């Protein structure tokens, strides 16, 4: 009598969120021989939603299940390995993670998927109501900043990645910058709130698309919340010699330089219907990031086209960093 062993091995590249469990089948043949079969492993997938539920220190509101397209990201199948540095997307004013009136990150996410990324490497959440009717009331208040901050922290913990990339658009540029900077933020009433320590060592590439880093020209003399002198995009005034009175929030961000990541890039255009011609505010280009490593400017692209039609340069920046 002898032992016949048949072993089937399943070899795959699996993320830390995919596990397997083997079980053996022992069969005694009519001849008296014993056949031991090691079954193919059964994959157990831990989705981002399940992980958030198990980790109460992170809010499940990051999923924004109250909105269609309120979030995306996480392992969905056994094919979703993590071989790239995960990317977090931060949307703009009254937009959402994907879909909606402004489209969110739908097109860009699809392009990354077409270039070999998986859903386990691409993440987005929504801050705010995602209602364009509320756009004038968006500020960098605690609720919004911490939504972005906690999302970054949760993705880092869930993927177990040492670093992430951040791609941001419009108001999301300054929102993400404050979430990364850490320290304290400003609420609408001027009271401060705690964000936490800086995440600068956790960000590989930071890309800011059409952001109002020096304020918004539409906020000259405006009293809308989005133009708040506390936590809005108020660009200050010109006293004949220099700009004075920029919002406390923007002054705080721009006091620091090149903290957003190891590599910092901006994308802007000369035909942006929101930021205006060449993003100019008091003679400065508001879309450029202080201390940036590079930029890409485009003629003829509008505010949302700058987000949706510039995948090539973003992909190059990210791939070259890895």
PDB file of C-alpha atoms in Angstrom:
ATOM      1  CA  UNK A   1       0.000   0.000   0.000  1.00  0.00           C
ATOM      2  CA  UNK A   2       1.267   3.421  -0.758  1.00  0.00           C
ATOM      3  CA  UNK A   3       0.143   7.008  -0.299  1.00  0.00           C
ATOM      4  CA  UNK A   4      -0.844   9.004  -3.378  1.00  0.00           C
ATOM      5  CA  UNK A   5      -0.819  12.724  -2.716  1.00  0.00           C
ATOM      6  CA  UNK A   6      -2.326  15.159  -5.186  1.00  0.00           C
ATOM      7  CA  UNK A   7      -1.742  18.806  -4.325  1.00  0.00           C
ATOM      8  CA  UNK A   8      -3.275  21.727  -6.079  1.00  0.00           C
ATOM      9  CA  UNK A   9      -1.563  25.056  -5.418  1.00  0.00           C
ATOM     10  CA  UNK A  10      -3.168  28.371  -6.134  1.00  0.00           C
ATOM     11  CA  UNK A  11      -0.609  31.110  -6.577  1.00  0.00           C
ATOM     12  CA  UNK A  12      -1.785  34.695  -6.694  1.00  0.00           C
ATOM     13  CA  UNK A  13      -0.750  38.168  -5.649  1.00  0.00           C
ATOM     14  CA  UNK A  14      -3.021  39.080  -2.787  1.00  0.00           C
ATOM     15  CA  UNK A  15      -3.435  42.233  -0.775  1.00  0.00           C
ATOM     16  CA  UNK A  16      -3.278  42.204   3.032  1.00  0.00           C
ATOM     17  CA  UNK A  17      -7.088  42.297   2.963  1.00  0.00           C
ATOM     18  CA  UNK A  18      -7.477  38.950   1.159  1.00  0.00           C
ATOM     19  CA  UNK A  19      -6.905  35.780   3.137  1.00  0.00           C
ATOM     20  CA  UNK A  20      -7.403  32.092   2.387  1.00  0.00           C
ATOM     21  CA  UNK A  21      -8.318  28.959   4.279  1.00  0.00           C
ATOM     22  CA  UNK A  22      -7.295  25.452   3.111  1.00  0.00           C
ATOM     23  CA  UNK A  23      -9.038  22.216   3.947  1.00  0.00           C
ATOM     24  CA  UNK A  24      -8.083  18.665   3.023  1.00  0.00           C
ATOM     25  CA  UNK A  25     -10.290  15.957   1.583  1.00  0.00           C
ATOM     26  CA  UNK A  26      -9.236  12.387   2.464  1.00  0.00           C
ATOM     27  CA  UNK A  27     -10.644   9.678   0.194  1.00  0.00           C
ATOM     28  CA  UNK A  28     -10.118   5.916   0.574  1.00  0.00           C
ATOM     29  CA  UNK A  29     -10.254   4.229  -2.832  1.00  0.00           C
ATOM     30  CA  UNK A  30     -11.704   0.743  -3.470  1.00  0.00           C
ATOM     31  CA  UNK A  31      -8.151  -0.537  -3.888  1.00  0.00           C
ATOM     32  CA  UNK A  32      -7.404   0.491  -0.340  1.00  0.00           C
ATOM     33  CA  UNK A  33      -5.196   3.327  -1.427  1.00  0.00           C
ATOM     34  CA  UNK A  34      -5.637   6.682   0.285  1.00  0.00           C
ATOM     35  CA  UNK A  35      -5.840   9.895  -1.709  1.00  0.00           C
ATOM     36  CA  UNK A  36      -5.324  13.210   0.061  1.00  0.00           C
ATOM     37  CA  UNK A  37      -6.499  16.260  -1.841  1.00  0.00           C
ATOM     38  CA  UNK A  38      -5.641  19.773  -0.763  1.00  0.00           C
ATOM     39  CA  UNK A  39      -8.515  21.895  -1.938  1.00  0.00           C
ATOM     40  CA  UNK A  40      -8.011  25.245  -3.615  1.00  0.00           C
ATOM     41  CA  UNK A  41      -8.028  27.970  -0.984  1.00  0.00           C
ATOM     42  CA  UNK A  42     -11.278  29.711  -0.242  1.00  0.00           C
ATOM     43  CA  UNK A  43     -10.744  33.459  -0.362  1.00  0.00           C
ATOM     44  CA  UNK A  44     -12.079  35.697   2.385  1.00  0.00           C
ATOM     45  CA  UNK A  45     -12.318  39.317   1.285  1.00  0.00           C
ATOM     46  CA  UNK A  46     -12.478  42.180   3.777  1.00  0.00           C
ATOM     47  CA  UNK A  47     -14.094  45.160   2.094  1.00  0.00           C
ATOM     48  CA  UNK A  48     -13.443  48.721   3.188  1.00  0.00           C
ATOM     49  CA  UNK A  49     -16.991  48.871   4.541  1.00  0.00           C
ATOM     50  CA  UNK A  50     -16.455  45.766   6.689  1.00  0.00           C
ATOM     51  CA  UNK A  51     -13.114  47.073   7.901  1.00  0.00           C
ATOM     52  CA  UNK A  52     -14.629  50.415   8.931  1.00  0.00           C
ATOM     53  CA  UNK A  53     -17.387  48.602  10.826  1.00  0.00           C
ATOM     54  CA  UNK A  54     -14.764  46.613  12.746  1.00  0.00           C
ATOM     55  CA  UNK A  55     -12.676  49.697  13.538  1.00  0.00           C
ATOM     56  CA  UNK A  56     -14.899  51.999  15.550  1.00  0.00           C
ATOM     57  CA  UNK A  57     -12.197  54.673  15.753  1.00  0.00           C
ATOM     58  CA  UNK A  58     -12.982  55.433  12.097  1.00  0.00           C
ATOM     59  CA  UNK A  59     -16.420  56.704  11.147  1.00  0.00           C
ATOM     60  CA  UNK A  60     -18.509  54.660   8.721  1.00  0.00           C
ATOM     61  CA  UNK A  61     -19.757  58.040   7.443  1.00  0.00           C
ATOM     62  CA  UNK A  62     -16.684  57.900   5.216  1.00  0.00           C
ATOM     63  CA  UNK A  63     -18.804  55.620   3.023  1.00  0.00           C
ATOM     64  CA  UNK A  64     -21.499  58.327   2.596  1.00  0.00           C
ATOM     65  CA  UNK A  65     -24.175  55.766   1.844  1.00  0.00           C
ATOM     66  CA  UNK A  66     -26.737  58.565   2.037  1.00  0.00           C
ATOM     67  CA  UNK A  67     -25.546  59.673  -1.414  1.00  0.00           C
ATOM     68  CA  UNK A  68     -25.448  57.913  -4.755  1.00  0.00           C
ATOM     69  CA  UNK A  69     -21.742  57.848  -5.591  1.00  0.00           C
ATOM     70  CA  UNK A  70     -20.831  59.000  -2.098  1.00  0.00           C
ATOM     71  CA  UNK A  71     -17.628  56.954  -1.953  1.00  0.00           C
ATOM     72  CA  UNK A  72     -15.546  54.325  -3.676  1.00  0.00           C
ATOM     73  CA  UNK A  73     -12.539  52.156  -2.911  1.00  0.00           C
ATOM     74  CA  UNK A  74     -11.478  48.940  -1.236  1.00  0.00           C
ATOM     75  CA  UNK A  75     -11.079  45.274  -2.101  1.00  0.00           C
ATOM     76  CA  UNK A  76     -14.010  43.963  -4.142  1.00  0.00           C
ATOM     77  CA  UNK A  77     -12.685  40.660  -5.499  1.00  0.00           C
ATOM     78  CA  UNK A  78      -9.730  38.301  -5.229  1.00  0.00           C
ATOM     79  CA  UNK A  79      -8.233  40.099  -8.230  1.00  0.00           C
ATOM     80  CA  UNK A  80      -7.894  43.362  -6.287  1.00  0.00           C
ATOM     81  CA  UNK A  81      -4.284  43.265  -5.202  1.00  0.00           C
ATOM     82  CA  UNK A  82      -2.370  46.261  -3.876  1.00  0.00           C
ATOM     83  CA  UNK A  83       0.759  46.669  -5.966  1.00  0.00           C
ATOM     84  CA  UNK A  84       0.672  50.462  -6.407  1.00  0.00           C
ATOM     85  CA  UNK A  85       0.753  53.227  -3.834  1.00  0.00           C
ATOM     86  CA  UNK A  86      -2.954  53.870  -3.081  1.00  0.00           C
ATOM     87  CA  UNK A  87      -4.460  57.102  -4.417  1.00  0.00           C
ATOM     88  CA  UNK A  88      -6.949  59.277  -2.536  1.00  0.00           C
ATOM     89  CA  UNK A  89      -9.122  61.680  -4.533  1.00  0.00           C
ATOM     90  CA  UNK A  90     -10.504  64.853  -2.907  1.00  0.00           C
ATOM     91  CA  UNK A  91     -13.343  66.501  -4.834  1.00  0.00           C
ATOM     92  CA  UNK A  92     -14.273  70.157  -5.154  1.00  0.00           C
ATOM     93  CA  UNK A  93     -17.065  72.422  -3.958  1.00  0.00           C
ATOM     94  CA  UNK A  94     -20.479  70.679  -3.839  1.00  0.00           C
ATOM     95  CA  UNK A  95     -19.152  67.758  -5.891  1.00  0.00           C
ATOM     96  CA  UNK A  96     -19.050  64.133  -4.710  1.00  0.00           C
ATOM     97  CA  UNK A  97     -16.805  61.089  -4.948  1.00  0.00           C
ATOM     98  CA  UNK A  98     -18.285  59.938  -8.250  1.00  0.00           C
ATOM     99  CA  UNK A  99     -21.235  60.956 -10.416  1.00  0.00           C
ATOM    100  CA  UNK A 100     -23.669  63.729  -9.563  1.00  0.00           C
ATOM    101  CA  UNK A 101     -24.007  67.086 -11.324  1.00  0.00           C
ATOM    102  CA  UNK A 102     -20.252  67.593 -11.690  1.00  0.00           C
ATOM    103  CA  UNK A 103     -19.244  63.979 -12.311  1.00  0.00           C
ATOM    104  CA  UNK A 104     -16.872  63.581  -9.401  1.00  0.00           C
ATOM    105  CA  UNK A 105     -13.881  61.355 -10.055  1.00  0.00           C
ATOM    106  CA  UNK A 106     -15.759  58.931 -12.315  1.00  0.00           C
ATOM    107  CA  UNK A 107     -13.719  59.512 -15.471  1.00  0.00           C
ATOM    108  CA  UNK A 108     -10.317  59.701 -13.786  1.00  0.00           C
ATOM    109  CA  UNK A 109     -11.006  56.585 -11.720  1.00  0.00           C
ATOM    110  CA  UNK A 110     -11.924  54.663 -14.870  1.00  0.00           C
ATOM    111  CA  UNK A 111      -8.694  55.769 -16.540  1.00  0.00           C
ATOM    112  CA  UNK A 112      -6.586  54.549 -13.633  1.00  0.00           C
ATOM    113  CA  UNK A 113      -8.426  51.209 -13.701  1.00  0.00           C
ATOM    114  CA  UNK A 114      -7.694  50.924 -17.422  1.00  0.00           C
ATOM    115  CA  UNK A 115      -3.999  51.429 -16.658  1.00  0.00           C
ATOM    116  CA  UNK A 116      -3.670  48.535 -14.225  1.00  0.00           C
ATOM    117  CA  UNK A 117      -4.913  49.949 -10.933  1.00  0.00           C
ATOM    118  CA  UNK A 118      -7.508  48.078  -8.871  1.00  0.00           C
ATOM    119  CA  UNK A 119     -10.392  49.275  -6.725  1.00  0.00           C
ATOM    120  CA  UNK A 120      -8.215  48.447  -3.703  1.00  0.00           C
ATOM    121  CA  UNK A 121      -5.835  51.221  -4.786  1.00  0.00           C
ATOM    122  CA  UNK A 122      -8.303  54.040  -5.573  1.00  0.00           C
ATOM    123  CA  UNK A 123     -10.349  55.819  -2.874  1.00  0.00           C
ATOM    124  CA  UNK A 124     -12.788  58.681  -2.636  1.00  0.00           C
ATOM    125  CA  UNK A 125     -15.297  59.997  -0.114  1.00  0.00           C
ATOM    126  CA  UNK A 126     -17.647  62.980  -0.050  1.00  0.00           C
ATOM    127  CA  UNK A 127     -17.629  65.967   2.280  1.00  0.00           C
ATOM    128  CA  UNK A 128     -20.691  68.184   2.421  1.00  0.00           C
ATOM    129  CA  UNK A 129     -24.151  67.834   0.902  1.00  0.00           C
ATOM    130  CA  UNK A 130     -23.018  67.405  -2.728  1.00  0.00           C
ATOM    131  CA  UNK A 131     -25.785  69.877  -3.626  1.00  0.00           C
ATOM    132  CA  UNK A 132     -24.669  72.646  -6.030  1.00  0.00           C
ATOM    133  CA  UNK A 133     -27.277  74.874  -4.404  1.00  0.00           C
ATOM    134  CA  UNK A 134     -25.113  74.882  -1.272  1.00  0.00           C
ATOM    135  CA  UNK A 135     -21.886  75.869  -3.040  1.00  0.00           C
ATOM    136  CA  UNK A 136     -21.730  79.380  -1.575  1.00  0.00           C
ATOM    137  CA  UNK A 137     -21.911  77.975   1.978  1.00  0.00           C
ATOM    138  CA  UNK A 138     -18.972  75.560   1.704  1.00  0.00           C
ATOM    139  CA  UNK A 139     -16.074  76.486   4.001  1.00  0.00           C
ATOM    140  CA  UNK A 140     -13.064  74.711   5.466  1.00  0.00           C
ATOM    141  CA  UNK A 141     -14.945  73.954   8.658  1.00  0.00           C
ATOM    142  CA  UNK A 142     -14.346  71.096  11.050  1.00  0.00           C
ATOM    143  CA  UNK A 143     -16.907  68.714   9.569  1.00  0.00           C
ATOM    144  CA  UNK A 144     -15.394  68.902   6.083  1.00  0.00           C
ATOM    145  CA  UNK A 145     -11.699  69.000   6.966  1.00  0.00           C
ATOM    146  CA  UNK A 146     -11.967  66.054   9.360  1.00  0.00           C
ATOM    147  CA  UNK A 147     -13.931  64.023   6.815  1.00  0.00           C
ATOM    148  CA  UNK A 148     -10.987  64.342   4.432  1.00  0.00           C
ATOM    149  CA  UNK A 149      -8.414  63.813   7.184  1.00  0.00           C
ATOM    150  CA  UNK A 150     -10.078  60.701   8.626  1.00  0.00           C
ATOM    151  CA  UNK A 151     -10.446  59.258   5.145  1.00  0.00           C
ATOM    152  CA  UNK A 152      -6.696  59.592   4.580  1.00  0.00           C
ATOM    153  CA  UNK A 153      -5.941  57.973   7.934  1.00  0.00           C
ATOM    154  CA  UNK A 154      -8.413  55.143   7.336  1.00  0.00           C
ATOM    155  CA  UNK A 155      -7.036  54.294   3.892  1.00  0.00           C
ATOM    156  CA  UNK A 156      -3.488  54.241   5.253  1.00  0.00           C
ATOM    157  CA  UNK A 157      -4.564  51.850   8.010  1.00  0.00           C
ATOM    158  CA  UNK A 158      -6.793  49.652   5.822  1.00  0.00           C
ATOM    159  CA  UNK A 159      -4.265  49.175   3.028  1.00  0.00           C
ATOM    160  CA  UNK A 160      -1.297  49.043   5.423  1.00  0.00           C
ATOM    161  CA  UNK A 161       0.526  51.209   2.885  1.00  0.00           C
ATOM    162  CA  UNK A 162       3.396  53.365   4.180  1.00  0.00           C
ATOM    163  CA  UNK A 163       2.337  56.243   1.908  1.00  0.00           C
ATOM    164  CA  UNK A 164      -0.509  57.427  -0.299  1.00  0.00           C
ATOM    165  CA  UNK A 165      -0.848  59.758  -3.282  1.00  0.00           C
ATOM    166  CA  UNK A 166      -3.406  62.586  -3.144  1.00  0.00           C
ATOM    167  CA  UNK A 167      -5.148  64.062  -6.188  1.00  0.00           C
ATOM    168  CA  UNK A 168      -7.362  67.050  -5.404  1.00  0.00           C
ATOM    169  CA  UNK A 169      -9.562  69.427  -7.387  1.00  0.00           C
ATOM    170  CA  UNK A 170     -10.883  72.935  -6.811  1.00  0.00           C
ATOM    171  CA  UNK A 171     -11.920  73.468  -3.170  1.00  0.00           C
ATOM    172  CA  UNK A 172     -10.577  69.979  -2.501  1.00  0.00           C
ATOM    173  CA  UNK A 173      -7.040  71.283  -3.025  1.00  0.00           C
ATOM    174  CA  UNK A 174      -7.129  73.590  -0.011  1.00  0.00           C
ATOM    175  CA  UNK A 175      -9.273  71.103   1.933  1.00  0.00           C
ATOM    176  CA  UNK A 176      -6.656  68.382   1.411  1.00  0.00           C
ATOM    177  CA  UNK A 177      -3.790  70.766   2.165  1.00  0.00           C
ATOM    178  CA  UNK A 178      -5.252  71.546   5.584  1.00  0.00           C
ATOM    179  CA  UNK A 179      -6.003  67.883   6.301  1.00  0.00           C
ATOM    180  CA  UNK A 180      -2.354  67.062   5.578  1.00  0.00           C
ATOM    181  CA  UNK A 181      -0.906  70.076   7.407  1.00  0.00           C
ATOM    182  CA  UNK A 182      -2.668  69.138  10.631  1.00  0.00           C
ATOM    183  CA  UNK A 183      -2.492  71.315  13.709  1.00  0.00           C
ATOM    184  CA  UNK A 184      -5.594  73.441  14.197  1.00  0.00           C
ATOM    185  CA  UNK A 185      -8.289  74.627  11.828  1.00  0.00           C
ATOM    186  CA  UNK A 186     -10.845  77.426  11.910  1.00  0.00           C
ATOM    187  CA  UNK A 187     -14.589  76.960  12.209  1.00  0.00           C
ATOM    188  CA  UNK A 188     -17.094  79.375  10.700  1.00  0.00           C
ATOM    189  CA  UNK A 189     -17.369  81.285  13.978  1.00  0.00           C
ATOM    190  CA  UNK A 190     -13.597  81.639  14.306  1.00  0.00           C
ATOM    191  CA  UNK A 191     -13.213  79.003  16.995  1.00  0.00           C
ATOM    192  CA  UNK A 192     -10.399  76.530  16.433  1.00  0.00           C
ATOM    193  CA  UNK A 193     -10.571  72.749  16.163  1.00  0.00           C
ATOM    194  CA  UNK A 194      -7.866  70.092  16.362  1.00  0.00           C
ATOM    195  CA  UNK A 195      -6.883  68.184  13.229  1.00  0.00           C
ATOM    196  CA  UNK A 196      -3.921  66.146  14.451  1.00  0.00           C
ATOM    197  CA  UNK A 197      -0.230  65.823  13.588  1.00  0.00           C
ATOM    198  CA  UNK A 198       1.061  66.514  10.097  1.00  0.00           C
ATOM    199  CA  UNK A 199       0.730  63.747   7.510  1.00  0.00           C
ATOM    200  CA  UNK A 200       3.495  65.135   5.312  1.00  0.00           C
ATOM    201  CA  UNK A 201       5.617  61.980   5.703  1.00  0.00           C
ATOM    202  CA  UNK A 202       2.670  59.843   4.573  1.00  0.00           C
ATOM    203  CA  UNK A 203       2.092  61.570   1.221  1.00  0.00           C
ATOM    204  CA  UNK A 204       4.180  60.599  -1.795  1.00  0.00           C
ATOM    205  CA  UNK A 205       2.740  62.732  -4.626  1.00  0.00           C
ATOM    206  CA  UNK A 206       0.292  65.598  -4.125  1.00  0.00           C
ATOM    207  CA  UNK A 207      -1.504  67.015  -7.158  1.00  0.00           C
ATOM    208  CA  UNK A 208      -3.660  70.126  -6.898  1.00  0.00           C
ATOM    209  CA  UNK A 209      -5.947  70.783  -9.867  1.00  0.00           C
ATOM    210  CA  UNK A 210      -7.420  74.282 -10.248  1.00  0.00           C
ATOM    211  CA  UNK A 211      -7.157  75.150  -6.569  1.00  0.00           C
ATOM    212  CA  UNK A 212      -7.598  78.623  -5.067  1.00  0.00           C
ATOM    213  CA  UNK A 213      -4.422  78.643  -2.988  1.00  0.00           C
ATOM    214  CA  UNK A 214      -4.177  82.435  -2.856  1.00  0.00           C
ATOM    215  CA  UNK A 215      -7.917  82.938  -2.675  1.00  0.00           C
ATOM    216  CA  UNK A 216     -10.664  83.397  -5.240  1.00  0.00           C
ATOM    217  CA  UNK A 217     -11.070  86.505  -7.381  1.00  0.00           C
ATOM    218  CA  UNK A 218     -14.855  86.111  -7.133  1.00  0.00           C
ATOM    219  CA  UNK A 219     -14.447  86.787  -3.414  1.00  0.00           C
ATOM    220  CA  UNK A 220     -13.316  90.395  -3.876  1.00  0.00           C
ATOM    221  CA  UNK A 221     -15.721  92.257  -1.603  1.00  0.00           C
ATOM    222  CA  UNK A 222     -17.997  89.232  -1.153  1.00  0.00           C
ATOM    223  CA  UNK A 223     -19.630  88.252   2.129  1.00  0.00           C
ATOM    224  CA  UNK A 224     -20.672  84.715   1.190  1.00  0.00           C
ATOM    225  CA  UNK A 225     -19.465  81.949   3.551  1.00  0.00           C
ATOM    226  CA  UNK A 226     -17.202  80.497   0.850  1.00  0.00           C
ATOM    227  CA  UNK A 227     -15.383  83.850   0.938  1.00  0.00           C
ATOM    228  CA  UNK A 228     -15.111  83.930   4.732  1.00  0.00           C
ATOM    229  CA  UNK A 229     -12.218  85.831   6.253  1.00  0.00           C
ATOM    230  CA  UNK A 230     -11.993  83.021   8.806  1.00  0.00           C
ATOM    231  CA  UNK A 231     -11.987  79.758   6.854  1.00  0.00           C
ATOM    232  CA  UNK A 232     -12.941  80.694   3.323  1.00  0.00           C
ATOM    233  CA  UNK A 233     -11.223  81.809   0.143  1.00  0.00           C
ATOM    234  CA  UNK A 234     -11.121  85.550   0.826  1.00  0.00           C
ATOM    235  CA  UNK A 235      -8.004  86.793  -1.061  1.00  0.00           C
ATOM    236  CA  UNK A 236      -7.508  89.939   1.007  1.00  0.00           C
ATOM    237  CA  UNK A 237      -7.199  93.443  -0.402  1.00  0.00           C
ATOM    238  CA  UNK A 238      -4.488  95.493  -2.087  1.00  0.00           C
ATOM    239  CA  UNK A 239      -3.275  98.477  -0.082  1.00  0.00           C
ATOM    240  CA  UNK A 240      -1.110  99.861  -2.837  1.00  0.00           C
ATOM    241  CA  UNK A 241       1.995  98.011  -1.720  1.00  0.00           C
ATOM    242  CA  UNK A 242       0.942  94.474  -0.854  1.00  0.00           C
ATOM    243  CA  UNK A 243      -1.961  92.144  -0.227  1.00  0.00           C
ATOM    244  CA  UNK A 244      -3.351  92.391   3.292  1.00  0.00           C
ATOM    245  CA  UNK A 245      -6.168  90.676   5.147  1.00  0.00           C
ATOM    246  CA  UNK A 246      -6.181  87.315   3.362  1.00  0.00           C
ATOM    247  CA  UNK A 247      -8.364  84.783   5.200  1.00  0.00           C
ATOM    248  CA  UNK A 248      -6.843  83.315   8.360  1.00  0.00           C
ATOM    249  CA  UNK A 249      -7.153  79.865   6.825  1.00  0.00           C
ATOM    250  CA  UNK A 250      -5.177  80.729   3.681  1.00  0.00           C
ATOM    251  CA  UNK A 251      -2.530  82.572   5.660  1.00  0.00           C
ATOM    252  CA  UNK A 252      -2.093  79.472   7.795  1.00  0.00           C
ATOM    253  CA  UNK A 253      -1.693  77.200   4.754  1.00  0.00           C
ATOM    254  CA  UNK A 254       0.692  79.474   2.894  1.00  0.00           C
ATOM    255  CA  UNK A 255       2.950  80.153   5.865  1.00  0.00           C
ATOM    256  CA  UNK A 256       4.228  76.620   5.265  1.00  0.00           C
ATOM    257  CA  UNK A 257       5.796  75.404   2.040  1.00  0.00           C
ATOM    258  CA  UNK A 258       6.023  72.040   0.278  1.00  0.00           C
ATOM    259  CA  UNK A 259       4.476  70.067   3.133  1.00  0.00           C
ATOM    260  CA  UNK A 260       1.788  68.420   1.014  1.00  0.00           C
ATOM    261  CA  UNK A 261       3.981  65.529  -0.147  1.00  0.00           C
ATOM    262  CA  UNK A 262       7.400  64.383  -1.282  1.00  0.00           C
ATOM    263  CA  UNK A 263       6.507  65.728  -4.718  1.00  0.00           C
ATOM    264  CA  UNK A 264       4.024  68.564  -5.171  1.00  0.00           C
ATOM    265  CA  UNK A 265       2.432  69.522  -8.506  1.00  0.00           C
ATOM    266  CA  UNK A 266      -0.291  71.836  -9.760  1.00  0.00           C
ATOM    267  CA  UNK A 267      -2.517  71.792 -12.839  1.00  0.00           C
ATOM    268  CA  UNK A 268      -4.222  74.931 -14.098  1.00  0.00           C
ATOM    269  CA  UNK A 269      -5.551  76.593 -17.241  1.00  0.00           C
ATOM    270  CA  UNK A 270      -6.032  79.981 -18.836  1.00  0.00           C
ATOM    271  CA  UNK A 271      -9.754  79.451 -19.471  1.00  0.00           C
ATOM    272  CA  UNK A 272     -10.985  78.377 -16.039  1.00  0.00           C
ATOM    273  CA  UNK A 273     -14.492  79.758 -15.593  1.00  0.00           C
ATOM    274  CA  UNK A 274     -14.232  79.535 -11.799  1.00  0.00           C
ATOM    275  CA  UNK A 275     -10.658  80.712 -11.157  1.00  0.00           C
ATOM    276  CA  UNK A 276     -10.600  83.227 -14.012  1.00  0.00           C
ATOM    277  CA  UNK A 277      -7.934  84.074 -16.566  1.00  0.00           C
ATOM    278  CA  UNK A 278      -4.673  82.344 -15.640  1.00  0.00           C
ATOM    279  CA  UNK A 279      -5.986  81.921 -12.061  1.00  0.00           C
ATOM    280  CA  UNK A 280      -4.908  85.495 -11.274  1.00  0.00           C
ATOM    281  CA  UNK A 281      -5.623  86.983  -7.849  1.00  0.00           C
ATOM    282  CA  UNK A 282      -3.932  90.311  -7.118  1.00  0.00           C
ATOM    283  CA  UNK A 283      -1.435  89.499  -9.860  1.00  0.00           C
ATOM    284  CA  UNK A 284      -0.548  86.067  -8.430  1.00  0.00           C
ATOM    285  CA  UNK A 285      -1.409  82.679  -9.900  1.00  0.00           C
ATOM    286  CA  UNK A 286      -3.717  81.220  -7.257  1.00  0.00           C
ATOM    287  CA  UNK A 287      -3.558  77.708  -8.716  1.00  0.00           C
ATOM    288  CA  UNK A 288       0.153  77.288  -8.121  1.00  0.00           C
ATOM    289  CA  UNK A 289       1.259  75.673  -4.871  1.00  0.00           C
ATOM    290  CA  UNK A 290       3.961  77.320  -2.742  1.00  0.00           C
ATOM    291  CA  UNK A 291       7.263  75.500  -3.302  1.00  0.00           C
ATOM    292  CA  UNK A 292       5.799  73.152  -5.918  1.00  0.00           C
ATOM    293  CA  UNK A 293       8.061  70.767  -7.844  1.00  0.00           C
ATOM    294  CA  UNK A 294       6.312  71.295 -11.149  1.00  0.00           C
ATOM    295  CA  UNK A 295       3.123  72.262 -12.937  1.00  0.00           C
ATOM    296  CA  UNK A 296       1.147  71.699 -16.098  1.00  0.00           C
ATOM    297  CA  UNK A 297      -0.881  74.488 -17.693  1.00  0.00           C
ATOM    298  CA  UNK A 298      -3.438  74.039 -20.452  1.00  0.00           C
ATOM    299  CA  UNK A 299      -5.095  76.361 -22.933  1.00  0.00           C
ATOM    300  CA  UNK A 300      -8.793  76.100 -23.581  1.00  0.00           C
ATOM    301  CA  UNK A 301      -9.703  73.704 -20.759  1.00  0.00           C
ATOM    302  CA  UNK A 302     -12.419  74.691 -18.311  1.00  0.00           C
ATOM    303  CA  UNK A 303     -12.560  74.074 -14.571  1.00  0.00           C
ATOM    304  CA  UNK A 304     -13.847  70.500 -14.814  1.00  0.00           C
ATOM    305  CA  UNK A 305     -12.005  69.634 -18.015  1.00  0.00           C
ATOM    306  CA  UNK A 306      -8.764  70.343 -16.167  1.00  0.00           C
ATOM    307  CA  UNK A 307      -9.747  67.480 -13.872  1.00  0.00           C
ATOM    308  CA  UNK A 308     -11.094  65.077 -16.485  1.00  0.00           C
ATOM    309  CA  UNK A 309      -8.799  65.635 -19.469  1.00  0.00           C
ATOM    310  CA  UNK A 310      -5.333  65.683 -17.883  1.00  0.00           C
ATOM    311  CA  UNK A 311      -4.892  62.057 -16.878  1.00  0.00           C
ATOM    312  CA  UNK A 312      -1.692  61.631 -18.887  1.00  0.00           C
ATOM    313  CA  UNK A 313       0.406  64.141 -16.962  1.00  0.00           C
ATOM    314  CA  UNK A 314      -0.959  62.962 -13.600  1.00  0.00           C
ATOM    315  CA  UNK A 315      -0.184  59.356 -14.434  1.00  0.00           C
ATOM    316  CA  UNK A 316       3.361  60.274 -15.472  1.00  0.00           C
ATOM    317  CA  UNK A 317       3.993  62.178 -12.235  1.00  0.00           C
ATOM    318  CA  UNK A 318       2.747  59.271 -10.147  1.00  0.00           C
ATOM    319  CA  UNK A 319       4.473  56.487 -12.076  1.00  0.00           C
ATOM    320  CA  UNK A 320       7.781  58.353 -12.097  1.00  0.00           C
ATOM    321  CA  UNK A 321       7.591  58.672  -8.303  1.00  0.00           C
ATOM    322  CA  UNK A 322       7.296  54.904  -7.871  1.00  0.00           C
TER     323      UNK A 322
END
